[in-house]
Structures are given as structure tokens and as C-alpha cells.
mmCIF file of C-alpha atoms in Angstrom:
data_model
loop_
_atom_site.group_PDB
_atom_site.id
_atom_site.type_symbol
_atom_site.label_atom_id
_atom_site.label_comp_id
_atom_site.label_asym_id
_atom_site.label_seq_id
_atom_site.Cartn_x
_atom_site.Cartn_y
_atom_site.Cartn_z
ATOM 1 C CA MET A 1 11.133 8.976 28.921
ATOM 2 C CA SER A 2 14.568 7.731 27.874
ATOM 3 C CA THR A 3 17.500 7.923 30.275
ATOM 4 C CA THR A 4 19.253 10.348 27.918
ATOM 5 C CA TRP A 5 16.348 12.811 28.176
ATOM 6 C CA LEU A 6 16.434 12.335 31.959
ATOM 7 C CA ALA A 7 20.137 13.298 31.976
ATOM 8 C CA VAL A 8 19.505 16.281 29.675
ATOM 9 C CA LEU A 9 16.671 17.689 31.810
ATOM 10 C CA GLY A 10 18.395 16.949 35.117
ATOM 11 C CA THR A 11 21.532 18.766 33.996
ATOM 12 C CA ALA A 12 19.479 21.704 32.688
ATOM 13 C CA ALA A 13 17.602 22.088 35.985
ATOM 14 C CA GLY A 14 20.760 21.717 38.109
ATOM 15 C CA CYS A 15 22.898 24.121 36.078
ATOM 16 C CA TYR A 16 20.152 26.774 36.012
ATOM 17 C CA GLY A 17 19.644 26.398 39.761
ATOM 18 C CA LEU A 18 23.358 26.972 40.427
ATOM 19 C CA LYS A 19 23.373 30.112 38.266
ATOM 20 C CA LEU A 20 20.245 31.559 39.918
ATOM 21 C CA LEU A 21 21.491 30.681 43.408
ATOM 22 C CA GLY A 22 24.734 32.619 42.887
ATOM 23 C CA LEU A 23 22.916 35.611 41.431
ATOM 24 C CA SER A 24 20.434 35.682 44.345
ATOM 25 C CA VAL A 25 22.987 35.726 47.178
ATOM 26 C CA PRO A 26 22.233 38.839 49.268
ATOM 27 C CA ALA A 27 24.821 41.576 48.761
ATOM 28 C CA GLY A 28 25.410 41.836 52.555
ATOM 29 C CA LEU A 29 27.069 38.419 52.486
ATOM 30 C CA LEU A 30 29.885 39.870 50.397
ATOM 31 C CA ASP A 31 30.530 42.811 52.732
ATOM 32 C CA ARG A 32 33.427 41.232 54.620
ATOM 33 C CA PRO A 33 36.758 42.209 52.970
ATOM 34 C CA ALA A 34 38.042 38.610 52.906
ATOM 35 C CA VAL A 35 34.895 37.319 51.163
ATOM 36 C CA ARG A 36 34.996 40.257 48.754
ATOM 37 C CA ARG A 37 38.633 39.539 47.874
ATOM 38 C CA PHE A 38 37.860 35.850 47.356
ATOM 39 C CA ALA A 39 34.905 36.593 45.069
ATOM 40 C CA ALA A 40 37.087 38.979 43.045
ATOM 41 C CA LEU A 41 39.917 36.496 42.556
ATOM 42 C CA ALA A 42 37.876 33.274 42.216
ATOM 43 C CA PRO A 43 36.872 33.891 38.557
ATOM 44 C CA ILE A 44 40.560 34.426 37.655
ATOM 45 C CA ALA A 45 41.547 31.090 39.213
ATOM 46 C CA LEU A 46 38.640 29.301 37.498
ATOM 47 C CA LEU A 47 39.248 30.814 34.046
ATOM 48 C CA ALA A 48 42.990 30.065 34.260
ATOM 49 C CA ALA A 49 42.246 26.461 35.252
ATOM 50 C CA LEU A 50 39.760 26.061 32.384
ATOM 51 C CA THR A 51 42.300 27.490 29.920
ATOM 52 C CA ALA A 52 44.932 24.977 31.070
ATOM 53 C CA LEU A 53 42.535 22.012 31.153
ATOM 54 C CA GLN A 54 41.063 22.661 27.704
ATOM 55 C CA THR A 55 44.575 23.090 26.257
ATOM 56 C CA PHE A 56 46.279 20.083 27.847
ATOM 57 C CA GLY A 57 43.323 17.825 28.610
ATOM 58 C CA GLY A 58 43.392 14.476 26.827
ATOM 59 C CA ALA A 59 41.403 11.293 27.067
ATOM 60 C CA PRO A 60 39.449 11.006 30.330
ATOM 61 C CA HIS A 61 41.853 11.705 33.219
ATOM 62 C CA GLY A 62 44.882 12.349 31.009
ATOM 63 C CA LEU A 63 47.078 15.248 29.970
ATOM 64 C CA THR A 64 48.657 15.694 26.560
ATOM 65 C CA VAL A 65 50.707 18.306 24.720
ATOM 66 C CA ASP A 66 49.614 18.729 21.101
ATOM 67 C CA ALA A 67 48.914 21.409 18.487
ATOM 68 C CA ARG A 68 46.526 23.140 20.916
ATOM 69 C CA ALA A 69 49.493 24.134 23.129
ATOM 70 C CA ALA A 70 51.184 25.846 20.165
ATOM 71 C CA GLY A 71 47.892 27.552 19.283
ATOM 72 C CA LEU A 72 47.496 28.833 22.830
ATOM 73 C CA ALA A 73 51.103 30.091 22.846
ATOM 74 C CA VAL A 74 50.338 32.107 19.696
ATOM 75 C CA ALA A 75 47.193 33.441 21.388
ATOM 76 C CA GLY A 76 49.268 34.377 24.433
ATOM 77 C CA ILE A 77 51.727 36.393 22.352
ATOM 78 C CA ALA A 78 48.858 38.119 20.512
ATOM 79 C CA ALA A 79 47.039 38.935 23.784
ATOM 80 C CA TRP A 80 50.214 40.212 25.387
ATOM 81 C CA ARG A 81 50.800 42.549 22.430
ATOM 82 C CA ARG A 82 47.221 43.815 22.964
ATOM 83 C CA ALA A 83 45.877 42.456 19.690
ATOM 84 C CA PRO A 84 42.080 42.793 19.243
ATOM 85 C CA PHE A 85 40.032 39.997 20.785
ATOM 86 C CA LEU A 86 39.037 38.273 17.536
ATOM 87 C CA VAL A 87 42.633 38.378 16.257
ATOM 88 C CA VAL A 88 43.794 36.543 19.399
ATOM 89 C CA VAL A 89 41.242 33.754 18.925
ATOM 90 C CA LEU A 90 41.684 33.490 15.139
ATOM 91 C CA ALA A 91 45.482 33.347 15.480
ATOM 92 C CA ALA A 92 45.157 30.393 17.854
ATOM 93 C CA VAL A 93 42.691 28.555 15.604
ATOM 94 C CA VAL A 94 44.721 29.133 12.427
ATOM 95 C CA ALA A 95 48.018 28.135 14.105
ATOM 96 C CA THR A 96 46.473 24.933 15.480
ATOM 97 C CA ALA A 97 44.877 24.015 12.136
ATOM 98 C CA ALA A 98 48.139 24.762 10.277
ATOM 99 C CA ILE A 99 50.218 22.528 12.569
ATOM 100 C CA ARG A 100 47.697 19.693 12.210
ATOM 101 C CA ALA A 101 47.703 20.108 8.417
ATOM 102 C CA VAL A 102 51.480 19.648 8.115
ATOM 103 C CA SER A 103 51.949 16.970 10.787
ATOM 104 C CA MET B 1 18.205 60.213 31.264
ATOM 105 C CA THR B 2 20.536 62.889 29.919
ATOM 106 C CA ALA B 3 23.367 60.620 28.846
ATOM 107 C CA LEU B 4 25.103 61.679 25.651
ATOM 108 C CA GLN B 5 24.197 59.601 22.625
ATOM 109 C CA PRO B 6 26.769 58.159 20.204
ATOM 110 C CA GLY B 7 27.358 60.647 17.434
ATOM 111 C CA HIS B 8 27.306 63.609 19.823
ATOM 112 C CA PRO B 9 30.526 65.606 19.304
ATOM 113 C CA ALA B 10 31.579 65.175 22.938
ATOM 114 C CA VAL B 11 31.181 61.405 22.714
ATOM 115 C CA GLU B 12 33.105 61.286 19.460
ATOM 116 C CA HIS B 13 35.879 63.279 21.108
ATOM 117 C CA VAL B 14 36.069 60.852 24.044
ATOM 118 C CA GLU B 15 36.169 57.928 21.634
ATOM 119 C CA GLU B 16 38.980 59.510 19.636
ATOM 120 C CA THR B 17 41.017 60.033 22.795
ATOM 121 C CA HIS B 18 40.454 56.414 23.741
ATOM 122 C CA ARG B 19 41.435 55.162 20.333
ATOM 123 C CA ALA B 20 44.710 57.038 20.633
ATOM 124 C CA THR B 21 45.611 55.504 23.986
ATOM 125 C CA ILE B 22 43.997 52.056 23.968
ATOM 126 C CA ALA B 23 44.449 49.319 21.395
ATOM 127 C CA PRO B 24 41.029 48.424 19.956
ATOM 128 C CA GLY B 25 39.504 45.206 21.160
ATOM 129 C CA THR B 26 41.363 45.068 24.447
ATOM 130 C CA LEU B 27 39.377 45.253 27.668
ATOM 131 C CA PRO B 28 41.103 47.861 29.813
ATOM 132 C CA SER B 29 39.773 48.710 33.283
ATOM 133 C CA LEU B 30 39.672 52.422 32.599
ATOM 134 C CA PRO B 31 36.898 54.810 33.604
ATOM 135 C CA GLY B 32 34.544 56.258 31.015
ATOM 136 C CA ARG B 33 34.512 53.544 28.358
ATOM 137 C CA SER B 34 32.155 54.374 25.543
ATOM 138 C CA ASP B 35 29.117 52.167 24.988
ATOM 139 C CA ARG B 36 30.372 51.443 21.497
ATOM 140 C CA ALA B 37 33.661 50.011 22.795
ATOM 141 C CA VAL B 38 31.818 47.820 25.321
ATOM 142 C CA VAL B 39 29.386 46.527 22.681
ATOM 143 C CA ARG B 40 32.218 45.828 20.236
ATOM 144 C CA ASP B 41 34.150 43.737 22.766
ATOM 145 C CA ALA B 42 31.016 41.935 23.946
ATOM 146 C CA LEU B 43 29.957 41.064 20.392
ATOM 147 C CA ALA B 44 33.460 39.826 19.596
ATOM 148 C CA VAL B 45 33.273 37.411 22.542
ATOM 149 C CA GLY B 46 29.721 36.341 21.720
ATOM 150 C CA LEU B 47 30.523 35.559 18.089
ATOM 151 C CA ALA B 48 33.943 33.969 18.661
ATOM 152 C CA VAL B 49 32.719 31.637 21.405
ATOM 153 C CA GLY B 50 29.301 31.123 19.861
ATOM 154 C CA VAL B 51 30.628 29.477 16.710
ATOM 155 C CA SER B 52 32.152 26.673 18.788
ATOM 156 C CA GLY B 53 28.553 25.466 19.127
ATOM 157 C CA ILE B 54 29.360 23.682 15.848
ATOM 158 C CA ALA B 55 31.863 21.524 17.727
ATOM 159 C CA PHE B 56 29.237 20.762 20.375
ATOM 160 C CA GLY B 57 26.627 19.807 17.786
ATOM 161 C CA VAL B 58 29.103 17.480 16.091
ATOM 162 C CA THR B 59 30.225 15.954 19.416
ATOM 163 C CA GLY B 60 26.612 15.349 20.426
ATOM 164 C CA THR B 61 25.876 13.572 17.159
ATOM 165 C CA ALA B 62 28.996 11.423 17.570
ATOM 166 C CA ALA B 63 27.698 10.466 21.045
ATOM 167 C CA HIS B 64 24.431 9.244 19.431
ATOM 168 C CA LEU B 65 22.177 11.925 20.897
ATOM 169 C CA THR B 66 19.250 13.063 18.747
ATOM 170 C CA VAL B 67 19.239 16.544 17.198
ATOM 171 C CA TRP B 68 16.445 17.509 19.662
ATOM 172 C CA GLN B 69 18.450 16.348 22.676
ATOM 173 C CA ILE B 70 21.556 18.218 21.483
ATOM 174 C CA CYS B 71 19.584 21.428 20.873
ATOM 175 C CA ALA B 72 17.785 21.086 24.233
ATOM 176 C CA LEU B 73 21.182 21.001 25.960
ATOM 177 C CA SER B 74 22.343 24.229 24.303
ATOM 178 C CA LEU B 75 18.980 25.942 24.907
ATOM 179 C CA PHE B 76 18.444 24.954 28.546
ATOM 180 C CA VAL B 77 21.858 24.071 30.009
ATOM 181 C CA PHE B 78 23.783 26.794 28.135
ATOM 182 C CA THR B 79 27.171 26.328 29.757
ATOM 183 C CA GLY B 80 29.563 24.710 27.321
ATOM 184 C CA ALA B 81 31.863 22.809 29.679
ATOM 185 C CA SER B 82 28.921 21.087 31.427
ATOM 186 C CA GLN B 83 27.332 20.230 28.068
ATOM 187 C CA PHE B 84 30.546 18.639 26.754
ATOM 188 C CA ALA B 85 31.024 16.786 30.068
ATOM 189 C CA LEU B 86 27.489 15.358 29.993
ATOM 190 C CA VAL B 87 27.719 14.229 26.367
ATOM 191 C CA GLY B 88 31.185 12.779 26.986
ATOM 192 C CA SER B 89 30.115 10.690 29.966
ATOM 193 C CA LEU B 90 26.912 9.512 28.231
ATOM 194 C CA ALA B 91 29.023 8.428 25.247
ATOM 195 C CA ALA B 92 31.367 6.591 27.633
ATOM 196 C CA GLY B 93 28.355 4.685 28.958
ATOM 197 C CA ALA B 94 28.003 6.410 32.351
ATOM 198 C CA ALA B 95 24.721 6.094 34.261
ATOM 199 C CA PRO B 96 22.515 9.208 33.943
ATOM 200 C CA PHE B 97 23.012 10.117 37.604
ATOM 201 C CA ALA B 98 26.829 9.991 37.344
ATOM 202 C CA ALA B 99 26.721 11.962 34.087
ATOM 203 C CA ILE B 100 24.538 14.656 35.691
ATOM 204 C CA ALA B 101 26.847 14.827 38.741
ATOM 205 C CA GLY B 102 29.907 15.456 36.550
ATOM 206 C CA ALA B 103 28.129 18.204 34.606
ATOM 207 C CA LEU B 104 26.929 19.859 37.833
ATOM 208 C CA PHE B 105 30.441 19.877 39.350
ATOM 209 C CA LEU B 106 31.488 21.932 36.346
ATOM 210 C CA GLY B 107 28.414 24.148 36.775
ATOM 211 C CA VAL B 108 29.275 25.105 40.370
ATOM 212 C CA ARG B 109 31.673 27.787 39.159
ATOM 213 C CA ASN B 110 28.746 29.625 37.553
ATOM 214 C CA GLY B 111 27.397 30.026 41.096
ATOM 215 C CA PHE B 112 30.593 31.855 42.039
ATOM 216 C CA TYR B 113 30.337 34.049 38.947
ATOM 217 C CA GLY B 114 26.712 34.754 39.907
ATOM 218 C CA MET B 115 27.713 35.946 43.387
ATOM 219 C CA ARG B 116 30.160 38.400 41.911
ATOM 220 C CA LEU B 117 27.813 39.485 39.105
ATOM 221 C CA GLY B 118 24.815 39.929 41.428
ATOM 222 C CA GLU B 119 26.748 42.525 43.380
ATOM 223 C CA ARG B 120 28.218 44.163 40.277
ATOM 224 C CA LEU B 121 25.039 44.374 38.151
ATOM 225 C CA GLN B 122 22.486 45.078 40.950
ATOM 226 C CA LEU B 123 19.686 43.641 38.832
ATOM 227 C CA PRO B 124 16.043 44.201 39.803
ATOM 228 C CA ARG B 125 14.407 41.094 41.265
ATOM 229 C CA TRP B 126 12.191 40.435 38.204
ATOM 230 C CA ALA B 127 15.213 40.385 35.861
ATOM 231 C CA ARG B 128 17.212 37.796 37.831
ATOM 232 C CA PRO B 129 15.501 34.608 36.546
ATOM 233 C CA PHE B 130 16.169 35.739 32.949
ATOM 234 C CA ALA B 131 19.716 36.959 33.608
ATOM 235 C CA ALA B 132 20.590 33.758 35.496
ATOM 236 C CA GLN B 133 20.674 31.659 32.315
ATOM 237 C CA ALA B 134 23.410 33.978 30.963
ATOM 238 C CA VAL B 135 25.708 33.598 34.003
ATOM 239 C CA ILE B 136 28.656 31.803 32.368
ATOM 240 C CA ASP B 137 32.449 32.151 31.982
ATOM 241 C CA GLU B 138 32.305 34.613 29.101
ATOM 242 C CA THR B 139 29.603 37.004 30.380
ATOM 243 C CA ALA B 140 31.298 37.081 33.806
ATOM 244 C CA ALA B 141 34.690 37.811 32.264
ATOM 245 C CA VAL B 142 33.347 40.634 30.066
ATOM 246 C CA ALA B 143 31.115 42.215 32.741
ATOM 247 C CA LEU B 144 33.656 42.067 35.570
ATOM 248 C CA VAL B 145 36.400 43.968 33.716
ATOM 249 C CA GLN B 146 34.107 46.952 33.069
ATOM 250 C CA PRO B 147 34.837 50.042 35.163
ATOM 251 C CA ASP B 148 31.245 50.947 36.084
ATOM 252 C CA ARG B 149 27.790 49.406 36.573
ATOM 253 C CA ARG B 150 26.360 50.769 33.322
ATOM 254 C CA SER B 151 29.147 49.241 31.169
ATOM 255 C CA ALA B 152 29.013 46.025 33.187
ATOM 256 C CA ARG B 153 25.264 45.639 32.519
ATOM 257 C CA LEU B 154 25.712 46.474 28.837
ATOM 258 C CA GLY B 155 28.646 44.076 28.441
ATOM 259 C CA PHE B 156 26.782 41.303 30.289
ATOM 260 C CA THR B 157 23.610 41.708 28.207
ATOM 261 C CA VAL B 158 25.254 41.986 24.788
ATOM 262 C CA THR B 159 27.636 39.087 25.469
ATOM 263 C CA GLY B 160 24.824 36.948 26.880
ATOM 264 C CA VAL B 161 22.286 37.549 24.105
ATOM 265 C CA SER B 162 24.730 37.311 21.178
ATOM 266 C CA LEU B 163 26.416 34.213 22.603
ATOM 267 C CA TYR B 164 23.050 32.538 23.296
ATOM 268 C CA LEU B 165 21.784 33.142 19.751
ATOM 269 C CA VAL B 166 25.003 32.123 17.967
ATOM 270 C CA TRP B 167 25.703 29.140 20.264
ATOM 271 C CA ASN B 168 22.217 27.698 19.660
ATOM 272 C CA ALA B 169 22.224 28.353 15.903
ATOM 273 C CA THR B 170 25.644 26.747 15.451
ATOM 274 C CA THR B 171 24.726 23.834 17.743
ATOM 275 C CA PHE B 172 21.823 23.068 15.412
ATOM 276 C CA ALA B 173 24.008 23.509 12.315
ATOM 277 C CA GLY B 174 26.693 21.238 13.790
ATOM 278 C CA ALA B 175 24.197 18.544 14.814
ATOM 279 C CA VAL B 176 22.516 18.521 11.403
ATOM 280 C CA GLY B 177 25.675 18.889 9.301
ATOM 281 C CA ALA B 178 27.993 16.671 11.352
ATOM 282 C CA ASP B 179 28.625 14.233 8.516
ATOM 283 C CA ALA B 180 29.538 16.947 6.000
ATOM 284 C CA LEU B 181 32.013 18.664 8.350
ATOM 285 C CA GLY B 182 34.063 15.655 9.315
ATOM 286 C CA ASP B 183 36.617 16.087 12.088
ATOM 287 C CA THR B 184 36.182 19.663 13.477
ATOM 288 C CA SER B 185 39.550 19.515 15.214
ATOM 289 C CA ARG B 186 41.047 19.657 11.721
ATOM 290 C CA TYR B 187 39.959 23.311 11.638
ATOM 291 C CA GLY B 188 41.534 23.987 15.038
ATOM 292 C CA LEU B 189 38.122 24.819 16.536
ATOM 293 C CA ASP B 190 38.935 22.974 19.763
ATOM 294 C CA VAL B 191 41.476 25.669 20.688
ATOM 295 C CA ALA B 192 38.917 28.497 20.358
ATOM 296 C CA GLY B 193 37.630 27.904 23.920
ATOM 297 C CA PRO B 194 40.970 28.196 25.736
ATOM 298 C CA ALA B 195 42.071 31.062 23.458
ATOM 299 C CA VAL B 196 38.908 32.971 24.389
ATOM 300 C CA PHE B 197 39.544 32.418 28.109
ATOM 301 C CA LEU B 198 43.140 33.589 27.732
ATOM 302 C CA ALA B 199 42.081 36.711 25.829
ATOM 303 C CA LEU B 200 39.523 37.469 28.559
ATOM 304 C CA LEU B 201 42.117 36.922 31.301
ATOM 305 C CA ALA B 202 44.850 39.044 29.704
ATOM 306 C CA PRO B 203 43.718 42.448 31.080
ATOM 307 C CA ARG B 204 43.371 40.997 34.607
ATOM 308 C CA LEU B 205 46.836 39.419 34.397
ATOM 309 C CA ARG B 206 48.333 42.797 33.529
ATOM 310 C CA GLU B 207 46.893 44.193 36.763
ATOM 311 C CA GLY B 208 49.635 42.774 38.891
ATOM 312 C CA GLY B 209 51.263 40.195 41.091
ATOM 313 C CA GLU B 210 48.320 38.760 43.031
ATOM 314 C CA GLU B 211 46.118 38.208 39.949
ATOM 315 C CA ARG B 212 48.996 36.603 38.069
ATOM 316 C CA ALA B 213 49.960 34.354 41.014
ATOM 317 C CA VAL B 214 46.336 33.201 41.462
ATOM 318 C CA ALA B 215 45.992 32.405 37.740
ATOM 319 C CA LEU B 216 49.279 30.466 37.568
ATOM 320 C CA LEU B 217 48.681 28.487 40.764
ATOM 321 C CA GLY B 218 45.051 27.807 39.811
ATOM 322 C CA ALA B 219 46.040 26.409 36.410
ATOM 323 C CA LEU B 220 48.807 24.322 37.992
ATOM 324 C CA LEU B 221 46.540 22.858 40.710
ATOM 325 C CA ALA B 222 43.911 21.878 38.131
ATOM 326 C CA LEU B 223 46.443 20.189 35.832
ATOM 327 C CA VAL B 224 48.073 18.245 38.674
ATOM 328 C CA ALA B 225 44.644 17.053 39.886
ATOM 329 C CA VAL B 226 43.356 15.835 36.502
ATOM 330 C CA PRO B 227 44.631 12.220 36.757
ATOM 331 C CA PHE B 228 43.266 11.807 40.303
ATOM 332 C CA LEU B 229 39.895 13.582 40.511
ATOM 333 C CA PRO B 230 36.607 13.063 38.649
ATOM 334 C CA ALA B 231 35.713 15.540 35.881
ATOM 335 C CA GLY B 232 34.705 18.963 37.188
ATOM 336 C CA LEU B 233 36.603 18.779 40.473
ATOM 337 C CA PRO B 234 40.057 19.856 39.149
ATOM 338 C CA VAL B 235 38.491 23.165 38.045
ATOM 339 C CA LEU B 236 37.042 23.740 41.508
ATOM 340 C CA LEU B 237 40.339 22.774 43.180
ATOM 341 C CA ALA B 238 41.837 25.807 41.417
ATOM 342 C CA LEU B 239 39.855 27.943 43.895
ATOM 343 C CA ALA B 240 42.368 26.851 46.573
ATOM 344 C CA ALA B 241 44.853 29.132 44.792
ATOM 345 C CA VAL B 242 43.029 32.201 46.167
ATOM 346 C CA PRO B 243 43.567 31.566 49.927
ATOM 347 C CA ALA B 244 47.013 30.047 49.195
ATOM 348 C CA VAL B 245 48.226 33.235 47.509
ATOM 349 C CA ALA B 246 46.654 35.392 50.236
ATOM 350 C CA LEU B 247 48.426 33.351 52.958
ATOM 351 C CA ALA B 248 51.756 33.546 51.133
ATOM 352 C CA ARG B 249 51.391 37.321 50.840
ATOM 353 C CA SER B 250 50.534 37.874 54.484
ATOM 354 C CA ALA B 251 53.423 35.599 55.523
ATOM 355 C CA ARG B 252 55.784 37.673 53.398
ATOM 356 C CA THR B 253 54.558 40.995 54.785
ATOM 357 C CA ARG B 254 54.951 39.593 58.326
ATOM 358 C CA ALA B 255 58.519 38.491 57.465
ATOM 359 C CA THR B 256 59.481 41.885 56.043
ATOM 360 C CA ALA B 257 57.683 44.009 58.650
ATOM 361 C CA PRO B 258 60.204 43.408 61.518
ATOM 362 C CA ALA B 259 63.056 44.296 59.157
ATOM 363 C CA LYS B 260 61.387 47.601 58.370
ATOM 364 C CA ASN B 261 60.819 48.261 62.056
ATOM 365 C CA SER B 262 64.468 47.705 62.923
ATOM 366 C CA GLN B 263 65.491 49.970 60.043
ATOM 367 C CA ALA B 264 63.186 52.641 61.385
ATOM 368 C CA GLU B 265 64.679 52.194 64.876
ATOM 369 C CA GLU B 266 68.190 52.621 63.491
ATOM 370 C CA GLN B 267 67.154 55.786 61.712
ATOM 371 C CA THR B 268 65.646 57.300 64.853
ATOM 372 C CA ARG B 269 68.724 56.534 66.891
#
């Protein structure tokens, strides 16, 4: 077996295990108010971080501001004005593609 | 079950009322959302995010993986950030163990989503191994904004199944057609991911101060950490925003509480 297949299967097993582990945590563990509050807010922190990283992430270990930032700003305005979900995403994609086409 | 079916006059009436008060496509945390509204939002997420599988297929080909390896990643790993991280580190010449470690760091957050979803969905034991594969950013975001268990389960299932099908089909298309497409960033597809996350976050950010503070601080912590930490860790560092905001809030209430007490004393005098 090639090392690439080893990496593919190892990642698949590990990622599935993490998902199943989280889903199988007994509900009683979440009964304390502090834990409950943390579990409620954790996804918000993670999603916000992913949004920022995928917008400003550059080469490994770098940050960069490019057409993606403008695209995300357009998406932000659309989301704030309660535009439908697909409109928000399409606006960002079109704005980013347009800026790259003219620059 | 005696639930009203779509098409029933009462259901139509509820939907009309909702249409009048809620912009279509938004994900408000209001009670009594119709199944149709939940399915529509879930499908929108599944399709919009699913098509970025093209970008993954193309990236995998550029990293010299075979079509089978690329498709196996989308079928069995099925969490985009980890897939991109693995392919990126393999392309950069990382050892398999290091590449797996980076991908798993990114996968840890799915464990947190799972904890929250397990409580919210209350799935029967036999369904958990199947549902587990669908525990990702998008299904968590759609399911957790629903007002009740029924809508949460529906949103989770429809998002999960539609995203899985589209993501795998477009991964294959991207891997096979990589040469014809050229540079996918030309089409702005690389901004679809963050735009989706932002659209999913928007209703939570409207909720109020604590949610907004956690999101802002989380994003800031992750960005500051990028140059210093290995891939996957900056995302997890964002979790520190939750206790930080809670501490700041309790410190502020403690600071304002004595002032209120002295005011109350003055009034009673």
C-alpha cells in the first residue's frame, strides 16, 4: 500500500472517530450550565474562525488580503440585509470573480 | 402521527404568515417553522457548499493524487477543511503521519459539533453510526438554529444527504475535468466556503452581544495565531473566546453590581 493511501485511510478513520465520539457523549455530561453554555457558543467561535481563516489565509502560515475579502464583505452586506442564502453565496462568488477579472 | 401535511389549508396559512414576516432563505430561530422552509434552507446549503467539491477535485489532481484517492477522501473523510489540509500537506511533501495529524486537528471541531448535535437530535443508538459521518460545519449550523427537535432532525438530514451527494459528485467531476477547468479561483469558487459560513452565522450574530463578541474574538484569535501554530490549531484556539467572553461578562456584572446596590441604598434612605 502506498503512503498516500495510508494517509487517506488514516485520516478517514480518525475523522469518523472524532465525529462519532462527539455524537456518543452521554447527555448527562452536558447538564451543567457552564458546559451547556460552552457547547452552545463553541460552534459560533469555530465557524467565525473558519470564515476568517478561509478569507485571509495565504500560503502556509501566512495571511493575505485579496479579492476574497471584498467577496466576503459583499456577502456580509447581503446577509445583514437578510438576503436568501444562495444570493449571499452567489454575490460573494460573483464579486470575487469580477475583481479578479479586472485586476 | 397526526401532523398536518403540506398543502393542508392550516399549513398554507402558517406559511403565508411566515412569508409576510420573515425574508425567505434566512434561518430565524422562531417557533413553528414549516417543514418546507427547513428543507428549502437545508437544500440551499447542501447545493451551495456541495459544488465546491469541484475545487477539491481539482486541488487533489494538482497534488498528484489519483482520481480514486481523491474520491475516497470525499466519500470517507467528508469534512472539507481536513481534506484540503491533508492534500495540501501531502503536496508539500509532508510525511503521512504529519499530514494525518494536521487533518485530525481540523477534525476535532466536528467532535464539539457532535456533542451539541447529540443532545439536540436525540438520535436512536442504531442511527448514530450513520449520522456521525454527516457531523460537519454545515449540518451543525443548519440543525442548531432550528427551534425544535423535529426541524433540527429534518434540517440535519436534508443538509447532510444533499451535501454528501453533491460534494462527492462534484469531487469526481473536478478530479476528472481538472485540466479543462483551469484555475478554479478564476471563478471565485474559493470564497464560497467562507461566504457559506458567514451566511450560516448571520442569524446567530443577530441574537445579541455574547454571540457577536464570541464570533469576533474567535476570528481574531485564529488570525493572530496563524503564523505561529501548525494548521488546524488556530481554529481550535478560537474556542478560548468562549470562556474569555464569559469571564469579561461576569467581571462587568461584578463591577456594576455594587453601584446598583448603593443606588438602591440611596433610594431607601
